[in-house]
PDB file of C-alpha atoms in Angstrom:
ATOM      1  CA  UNK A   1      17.114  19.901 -18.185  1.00 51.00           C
ATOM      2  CA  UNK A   2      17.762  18.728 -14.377  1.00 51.00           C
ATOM      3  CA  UNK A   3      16.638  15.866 -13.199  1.00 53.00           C
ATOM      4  CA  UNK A   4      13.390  15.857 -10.330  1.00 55.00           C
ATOM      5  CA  UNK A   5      12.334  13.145  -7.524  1.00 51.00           C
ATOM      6  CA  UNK A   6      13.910  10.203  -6.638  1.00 52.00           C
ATOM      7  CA  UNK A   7      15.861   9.496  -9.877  1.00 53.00           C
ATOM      8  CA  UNK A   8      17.525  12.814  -9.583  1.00 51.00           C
ATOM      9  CA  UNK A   9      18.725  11.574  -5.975  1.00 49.00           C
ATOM     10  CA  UNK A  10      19.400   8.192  -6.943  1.00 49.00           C
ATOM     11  CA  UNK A  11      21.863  10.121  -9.853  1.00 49.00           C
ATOM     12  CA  UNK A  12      23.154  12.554  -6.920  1.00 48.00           C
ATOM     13  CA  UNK A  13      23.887   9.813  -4.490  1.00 46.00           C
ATOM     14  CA  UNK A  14      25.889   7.989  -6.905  1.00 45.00           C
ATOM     15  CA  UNK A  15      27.835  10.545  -8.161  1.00 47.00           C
ATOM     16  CA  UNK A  16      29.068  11.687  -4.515  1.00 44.00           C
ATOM     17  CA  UNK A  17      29.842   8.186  -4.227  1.00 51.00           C
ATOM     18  CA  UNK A  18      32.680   8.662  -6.862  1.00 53.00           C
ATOM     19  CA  UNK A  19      36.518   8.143  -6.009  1.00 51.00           C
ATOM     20  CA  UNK A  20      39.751   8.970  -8.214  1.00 56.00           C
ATOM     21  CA  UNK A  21      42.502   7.203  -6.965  1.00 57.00           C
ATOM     22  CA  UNK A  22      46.275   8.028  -8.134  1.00 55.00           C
ATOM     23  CA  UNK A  23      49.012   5.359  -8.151  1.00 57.00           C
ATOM     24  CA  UNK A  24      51.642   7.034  -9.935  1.00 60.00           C
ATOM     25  CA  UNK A  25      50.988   8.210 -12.841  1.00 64.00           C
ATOM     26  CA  UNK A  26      47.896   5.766 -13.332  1.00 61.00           C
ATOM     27  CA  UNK A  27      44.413   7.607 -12.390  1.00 63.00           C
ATOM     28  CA  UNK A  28      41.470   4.786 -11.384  1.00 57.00           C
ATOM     29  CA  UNK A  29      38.070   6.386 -10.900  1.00 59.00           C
ATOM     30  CA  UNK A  30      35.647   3.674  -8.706  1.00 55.00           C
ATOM     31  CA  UNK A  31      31.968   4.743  -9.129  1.00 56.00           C
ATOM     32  CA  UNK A  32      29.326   3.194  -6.838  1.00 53.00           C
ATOM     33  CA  UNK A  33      26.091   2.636  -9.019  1.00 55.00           C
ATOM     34  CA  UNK A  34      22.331   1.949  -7.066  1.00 54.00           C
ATOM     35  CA  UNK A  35      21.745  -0.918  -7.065  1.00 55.00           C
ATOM     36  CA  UNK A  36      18.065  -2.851  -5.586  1.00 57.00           C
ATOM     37  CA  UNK A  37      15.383  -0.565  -5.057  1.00 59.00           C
ATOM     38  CA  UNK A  38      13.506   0.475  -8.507  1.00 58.00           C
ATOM     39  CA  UNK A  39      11.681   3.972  -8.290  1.00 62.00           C
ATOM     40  CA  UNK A  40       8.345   4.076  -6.729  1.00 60.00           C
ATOM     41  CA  UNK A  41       5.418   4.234  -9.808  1.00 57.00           C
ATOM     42  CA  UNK A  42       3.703   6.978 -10.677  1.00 64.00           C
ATOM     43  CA  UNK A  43       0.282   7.466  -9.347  1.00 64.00           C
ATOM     44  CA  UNK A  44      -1.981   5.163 -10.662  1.00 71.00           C
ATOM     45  CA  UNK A  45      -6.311   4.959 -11.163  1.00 80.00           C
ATOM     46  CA  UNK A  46      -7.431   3.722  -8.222  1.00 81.00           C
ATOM     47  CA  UNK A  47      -8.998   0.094  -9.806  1.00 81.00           C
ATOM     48  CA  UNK A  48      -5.091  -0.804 -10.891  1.00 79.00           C
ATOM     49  CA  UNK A  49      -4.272   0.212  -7.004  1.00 80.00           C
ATOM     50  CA  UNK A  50      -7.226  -1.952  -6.210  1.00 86.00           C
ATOM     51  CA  UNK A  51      -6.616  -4.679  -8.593  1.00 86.00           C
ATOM     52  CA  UNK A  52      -4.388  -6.861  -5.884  1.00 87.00           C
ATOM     53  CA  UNK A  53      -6.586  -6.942  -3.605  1.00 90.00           C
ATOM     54  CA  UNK A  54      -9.976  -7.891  -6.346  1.00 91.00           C
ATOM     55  CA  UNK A  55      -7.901 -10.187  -8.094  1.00 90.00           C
ATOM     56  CA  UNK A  56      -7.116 -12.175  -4.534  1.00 91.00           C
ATOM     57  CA  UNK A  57     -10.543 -11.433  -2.859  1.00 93.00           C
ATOM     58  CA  UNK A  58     -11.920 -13.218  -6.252  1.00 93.00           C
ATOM     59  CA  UNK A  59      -9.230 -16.379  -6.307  1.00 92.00           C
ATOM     60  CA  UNK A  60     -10.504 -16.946  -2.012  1.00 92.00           C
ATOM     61  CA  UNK A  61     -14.074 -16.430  -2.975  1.00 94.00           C
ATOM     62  CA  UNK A  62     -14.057 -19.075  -6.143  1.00 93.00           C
ATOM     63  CA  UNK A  63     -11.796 -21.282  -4.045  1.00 91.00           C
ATOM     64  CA  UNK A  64     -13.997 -21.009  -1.008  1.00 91.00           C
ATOM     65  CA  UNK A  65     -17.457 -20.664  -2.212  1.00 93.00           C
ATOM     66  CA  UNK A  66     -18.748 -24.128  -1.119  1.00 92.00           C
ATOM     67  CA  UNK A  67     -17.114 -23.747   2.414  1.00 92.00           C
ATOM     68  CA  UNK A  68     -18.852 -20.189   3.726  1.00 93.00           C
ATOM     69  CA  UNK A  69     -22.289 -21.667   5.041  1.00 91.00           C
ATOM     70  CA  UNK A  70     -20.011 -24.745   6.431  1.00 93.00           C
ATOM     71  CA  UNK A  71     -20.919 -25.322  10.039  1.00 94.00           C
ATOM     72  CA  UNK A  72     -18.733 -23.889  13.175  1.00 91.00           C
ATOM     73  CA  UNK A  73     -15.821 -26.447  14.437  1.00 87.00           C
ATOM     74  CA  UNK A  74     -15.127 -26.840  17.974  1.00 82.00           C
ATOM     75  CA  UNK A  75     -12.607 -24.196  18.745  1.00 86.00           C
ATOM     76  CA  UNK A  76     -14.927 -21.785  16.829  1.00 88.00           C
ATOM     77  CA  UNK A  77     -18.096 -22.653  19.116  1.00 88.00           C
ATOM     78  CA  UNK A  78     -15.620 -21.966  22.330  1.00 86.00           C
ATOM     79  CA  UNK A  79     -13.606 -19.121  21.343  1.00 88.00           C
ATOM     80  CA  UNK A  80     -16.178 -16.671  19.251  1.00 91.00           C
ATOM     81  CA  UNK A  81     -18.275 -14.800  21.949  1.00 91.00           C
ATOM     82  CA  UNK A  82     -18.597 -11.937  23.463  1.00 94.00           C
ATOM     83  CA  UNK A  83     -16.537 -12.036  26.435  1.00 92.00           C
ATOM     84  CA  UNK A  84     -17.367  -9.885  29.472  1.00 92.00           C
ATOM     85  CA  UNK A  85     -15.094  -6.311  29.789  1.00 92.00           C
ATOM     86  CA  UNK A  86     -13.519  -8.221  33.339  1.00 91.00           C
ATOM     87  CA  UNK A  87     -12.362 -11.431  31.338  1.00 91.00           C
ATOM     88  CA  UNK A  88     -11.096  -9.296  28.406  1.00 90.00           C
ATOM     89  CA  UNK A  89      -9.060  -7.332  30.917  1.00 90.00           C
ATOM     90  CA  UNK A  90      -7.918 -10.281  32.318  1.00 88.00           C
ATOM     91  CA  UNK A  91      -6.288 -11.990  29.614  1.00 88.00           C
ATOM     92  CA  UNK A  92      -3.665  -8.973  29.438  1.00 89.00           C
ATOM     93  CA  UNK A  93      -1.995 -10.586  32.596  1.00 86.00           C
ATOM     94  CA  UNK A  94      -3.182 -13.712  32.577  1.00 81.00           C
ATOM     95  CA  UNK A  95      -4.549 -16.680  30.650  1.00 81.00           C
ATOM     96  CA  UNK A  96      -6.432 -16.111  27.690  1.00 82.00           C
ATOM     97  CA  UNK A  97      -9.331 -18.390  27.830  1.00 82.00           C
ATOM     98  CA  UNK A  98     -11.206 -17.861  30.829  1.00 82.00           C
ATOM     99  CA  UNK A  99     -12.293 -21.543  30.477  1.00 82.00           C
ATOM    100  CA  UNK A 100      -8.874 -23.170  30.524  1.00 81.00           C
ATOM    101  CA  UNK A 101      -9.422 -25.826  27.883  1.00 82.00           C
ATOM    102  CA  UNK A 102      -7.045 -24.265  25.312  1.00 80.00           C
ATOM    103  CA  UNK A 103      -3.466 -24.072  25.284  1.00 80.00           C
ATOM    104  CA  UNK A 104      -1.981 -21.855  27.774  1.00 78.00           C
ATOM    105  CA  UNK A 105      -0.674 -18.609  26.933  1.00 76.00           C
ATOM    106  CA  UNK A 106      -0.811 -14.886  26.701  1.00 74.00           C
ATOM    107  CA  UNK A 107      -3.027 -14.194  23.596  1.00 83.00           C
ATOM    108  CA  UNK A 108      -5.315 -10.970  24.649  1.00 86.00           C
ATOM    109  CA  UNK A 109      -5.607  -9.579  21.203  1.00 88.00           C
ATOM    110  CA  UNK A 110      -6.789 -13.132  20.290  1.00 88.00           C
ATOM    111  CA  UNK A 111      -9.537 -13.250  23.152  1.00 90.00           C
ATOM    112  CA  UNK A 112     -10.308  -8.968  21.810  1.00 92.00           C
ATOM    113  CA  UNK A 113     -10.574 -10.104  18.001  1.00 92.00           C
ATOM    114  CA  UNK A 114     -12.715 -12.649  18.641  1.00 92.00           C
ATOM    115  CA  UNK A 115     -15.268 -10.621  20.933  1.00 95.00           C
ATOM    116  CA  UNK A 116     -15.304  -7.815  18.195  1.00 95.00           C
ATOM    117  CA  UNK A 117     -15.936 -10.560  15.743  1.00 94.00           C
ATOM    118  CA  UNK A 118     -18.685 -11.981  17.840  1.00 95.00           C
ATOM    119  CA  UNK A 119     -20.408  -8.724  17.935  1.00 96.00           C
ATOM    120  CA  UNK A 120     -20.263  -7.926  14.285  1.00 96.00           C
ATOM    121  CA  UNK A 121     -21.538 -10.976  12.782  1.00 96.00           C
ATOM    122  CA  UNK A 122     -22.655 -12.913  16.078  1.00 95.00           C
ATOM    123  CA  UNK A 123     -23.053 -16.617  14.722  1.00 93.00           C
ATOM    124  CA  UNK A 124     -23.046 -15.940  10.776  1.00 96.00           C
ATOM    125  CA  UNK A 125     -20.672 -18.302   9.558  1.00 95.00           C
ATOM    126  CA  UNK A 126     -21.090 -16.346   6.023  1.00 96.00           C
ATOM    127  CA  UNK A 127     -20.277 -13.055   7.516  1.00 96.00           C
ATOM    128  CA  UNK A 128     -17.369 -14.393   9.446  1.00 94.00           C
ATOM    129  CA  UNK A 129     -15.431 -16.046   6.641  1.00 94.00           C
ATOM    130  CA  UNK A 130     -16.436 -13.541   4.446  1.00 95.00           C
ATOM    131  CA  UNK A 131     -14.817 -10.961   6.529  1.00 94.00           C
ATOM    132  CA  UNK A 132     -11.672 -13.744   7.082  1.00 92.00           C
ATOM    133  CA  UNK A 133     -10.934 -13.273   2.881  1.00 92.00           C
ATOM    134  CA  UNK A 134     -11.496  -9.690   2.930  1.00 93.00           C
ATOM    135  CA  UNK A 135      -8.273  -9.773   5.788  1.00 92.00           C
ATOM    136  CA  UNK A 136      -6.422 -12.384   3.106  1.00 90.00           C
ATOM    137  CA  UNK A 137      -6.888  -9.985   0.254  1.00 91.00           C
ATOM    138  CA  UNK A 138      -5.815  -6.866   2.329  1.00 91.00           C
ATOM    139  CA  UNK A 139      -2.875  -8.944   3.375  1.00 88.00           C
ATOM    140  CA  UNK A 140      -1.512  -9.547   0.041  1.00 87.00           C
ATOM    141  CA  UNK A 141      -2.628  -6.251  -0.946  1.00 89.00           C
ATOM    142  CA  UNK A 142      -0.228  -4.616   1.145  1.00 88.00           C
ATOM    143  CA  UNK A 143       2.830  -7.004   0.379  1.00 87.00           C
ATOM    144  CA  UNK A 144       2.271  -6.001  -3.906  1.00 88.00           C
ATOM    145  CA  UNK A 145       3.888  -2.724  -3.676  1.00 87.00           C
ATOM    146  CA  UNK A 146       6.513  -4.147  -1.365  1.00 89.00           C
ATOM    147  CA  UNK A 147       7.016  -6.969  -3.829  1.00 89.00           C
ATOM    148  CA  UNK A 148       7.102  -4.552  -6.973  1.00 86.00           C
ATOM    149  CA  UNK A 149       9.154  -1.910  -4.994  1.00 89.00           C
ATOM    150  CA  UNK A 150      12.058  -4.546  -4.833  1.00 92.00           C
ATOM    151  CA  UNK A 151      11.829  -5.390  -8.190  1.00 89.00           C
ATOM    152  CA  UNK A 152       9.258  -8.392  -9.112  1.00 89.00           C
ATOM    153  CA  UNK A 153       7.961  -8.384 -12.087  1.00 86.00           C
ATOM    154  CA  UNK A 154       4.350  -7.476 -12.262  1.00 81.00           C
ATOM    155  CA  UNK A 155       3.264 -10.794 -13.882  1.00 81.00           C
ATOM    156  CA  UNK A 156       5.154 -12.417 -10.888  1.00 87.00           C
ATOM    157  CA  UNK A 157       3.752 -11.165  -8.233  1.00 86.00           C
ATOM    158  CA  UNK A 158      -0.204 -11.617  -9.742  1.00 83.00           C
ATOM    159  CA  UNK A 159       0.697 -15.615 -10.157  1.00 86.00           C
ATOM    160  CA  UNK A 160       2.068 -15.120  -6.672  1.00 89.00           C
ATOM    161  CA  UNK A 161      -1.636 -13.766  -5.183  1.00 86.00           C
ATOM    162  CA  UNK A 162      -2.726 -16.782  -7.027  1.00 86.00           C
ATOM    163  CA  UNK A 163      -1.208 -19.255  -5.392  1.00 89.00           C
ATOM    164  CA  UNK A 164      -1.219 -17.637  -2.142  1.00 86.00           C
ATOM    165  CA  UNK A 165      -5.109 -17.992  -2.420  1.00 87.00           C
ATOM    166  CA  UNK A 166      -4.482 -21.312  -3.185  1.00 87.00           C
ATOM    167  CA  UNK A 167      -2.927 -22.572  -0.492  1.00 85.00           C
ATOM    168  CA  UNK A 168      -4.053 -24.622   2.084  1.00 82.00           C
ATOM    169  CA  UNK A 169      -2.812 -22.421   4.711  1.00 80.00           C
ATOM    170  CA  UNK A 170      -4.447 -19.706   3.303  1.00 81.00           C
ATOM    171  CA  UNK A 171      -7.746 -22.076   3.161  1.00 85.00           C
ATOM    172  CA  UNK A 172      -6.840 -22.630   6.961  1.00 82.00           C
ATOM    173  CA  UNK A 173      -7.116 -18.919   7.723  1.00 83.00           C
ATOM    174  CA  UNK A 174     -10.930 -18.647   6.357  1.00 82.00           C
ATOM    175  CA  UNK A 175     -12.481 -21.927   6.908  1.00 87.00           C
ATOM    176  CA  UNK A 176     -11.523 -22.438  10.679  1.00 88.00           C
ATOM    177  CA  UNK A 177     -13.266 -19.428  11.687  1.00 89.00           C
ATOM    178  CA  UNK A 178     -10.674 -18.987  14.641  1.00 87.00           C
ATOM    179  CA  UNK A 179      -7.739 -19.714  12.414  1.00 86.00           C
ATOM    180  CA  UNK A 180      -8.526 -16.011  10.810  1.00 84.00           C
ATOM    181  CA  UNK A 181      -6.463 -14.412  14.027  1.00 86.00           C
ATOM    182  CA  UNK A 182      -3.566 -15.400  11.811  1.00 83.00           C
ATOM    183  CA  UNK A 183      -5.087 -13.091   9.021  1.00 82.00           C
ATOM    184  CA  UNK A 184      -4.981 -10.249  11.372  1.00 83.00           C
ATOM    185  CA  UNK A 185      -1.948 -10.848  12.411  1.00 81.00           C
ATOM    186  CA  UNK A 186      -0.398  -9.940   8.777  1.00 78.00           C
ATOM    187  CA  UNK A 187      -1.887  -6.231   8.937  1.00 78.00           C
ATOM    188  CA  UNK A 188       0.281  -6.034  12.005  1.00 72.00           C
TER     189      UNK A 188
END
């Protein structure tokens, strides 16, 4: 019975990747064999697809509980508004906070982020980090398959989440309320 999907390419590949070289009467046949990329899984139940991003959005939520109704710290109080359509079109070509008190620099999806932000939760400090670990989660969420694609072992990559939940970078991201732009910025 012939081979179907990518193993039966993977199998193709390597056997048109197969030399016979003759030095004299000595025949040497070099084979190349696949090597790194394992075959993508078969379709799974959409809770083990989802389990990634639970089993992270749970670590951030234990780890973060008694930080959600913490107050707003300065950069939050400056930076999370809504911004007026001429000062959001502004910071394409110019500086991003209209104000000039942070550092200089072109960051207009920063200044955009933060006005959408602004108008979904307004000053809920709840909402906001809530939303900030929901980003996290999808983050690591998306970096699993890449992860098991290449070959980590499954057990690897779910101590992996762990500790990326952990860490205080990670605790950075959700508890500054501003800091979560850098959440974002990994769905990019």
């Amino acid at each position: 019975m012939a081979q179907e999907g990518p193993t039966a390419h993977r199998a193709a590949a390597a056997d048109a990747i197969q030399a016979r070289i003759c030095v004299g009467r000595v025949e040497v046949v070099a084979r190349a064999e696949p090597v790194g990329l394992t075959d993508p899984p078969a379709p799974r139940s959409l809770l083990v697809r989802a389990a990634p991003f639970l089993v992270v959005l749970v670590a951030l939520l234990a780890l973060g509980w008694p930080a959600l109704g913490w107050p707003m710290a300065f950069d939050d109080l400056h930076l999370l508004r809504r911004f007026t359509g001429e000062q959001i079109l502004a910071s394409f070509h110019g500086q991003w906070d209209p104000e000039r008190l942070m550092t200089r620099g072109l960051r207009p999806l920063s200044l955009l982020f933060n006005h959408l932000r602004t108008v979904a939760f307004g000053e809920n400090v709840v909402g906001h980090r809530l939303a900030m670990m929901a980003l996290l989660a999808s983050y690591w969420a998306l970096l699993v398959p890449v992860a098991r694609r290449v070959g980590t072992p499954a057990g690897a990559v779910a101590v992996a989440g762990v500790l990326f939940s952990c860490s205080p970078y990670s605790v950075f991201h959700y508890v500054w309320i501003t800091d979560g732009n850098h959440a974002l910025q990994g769905l990019a």
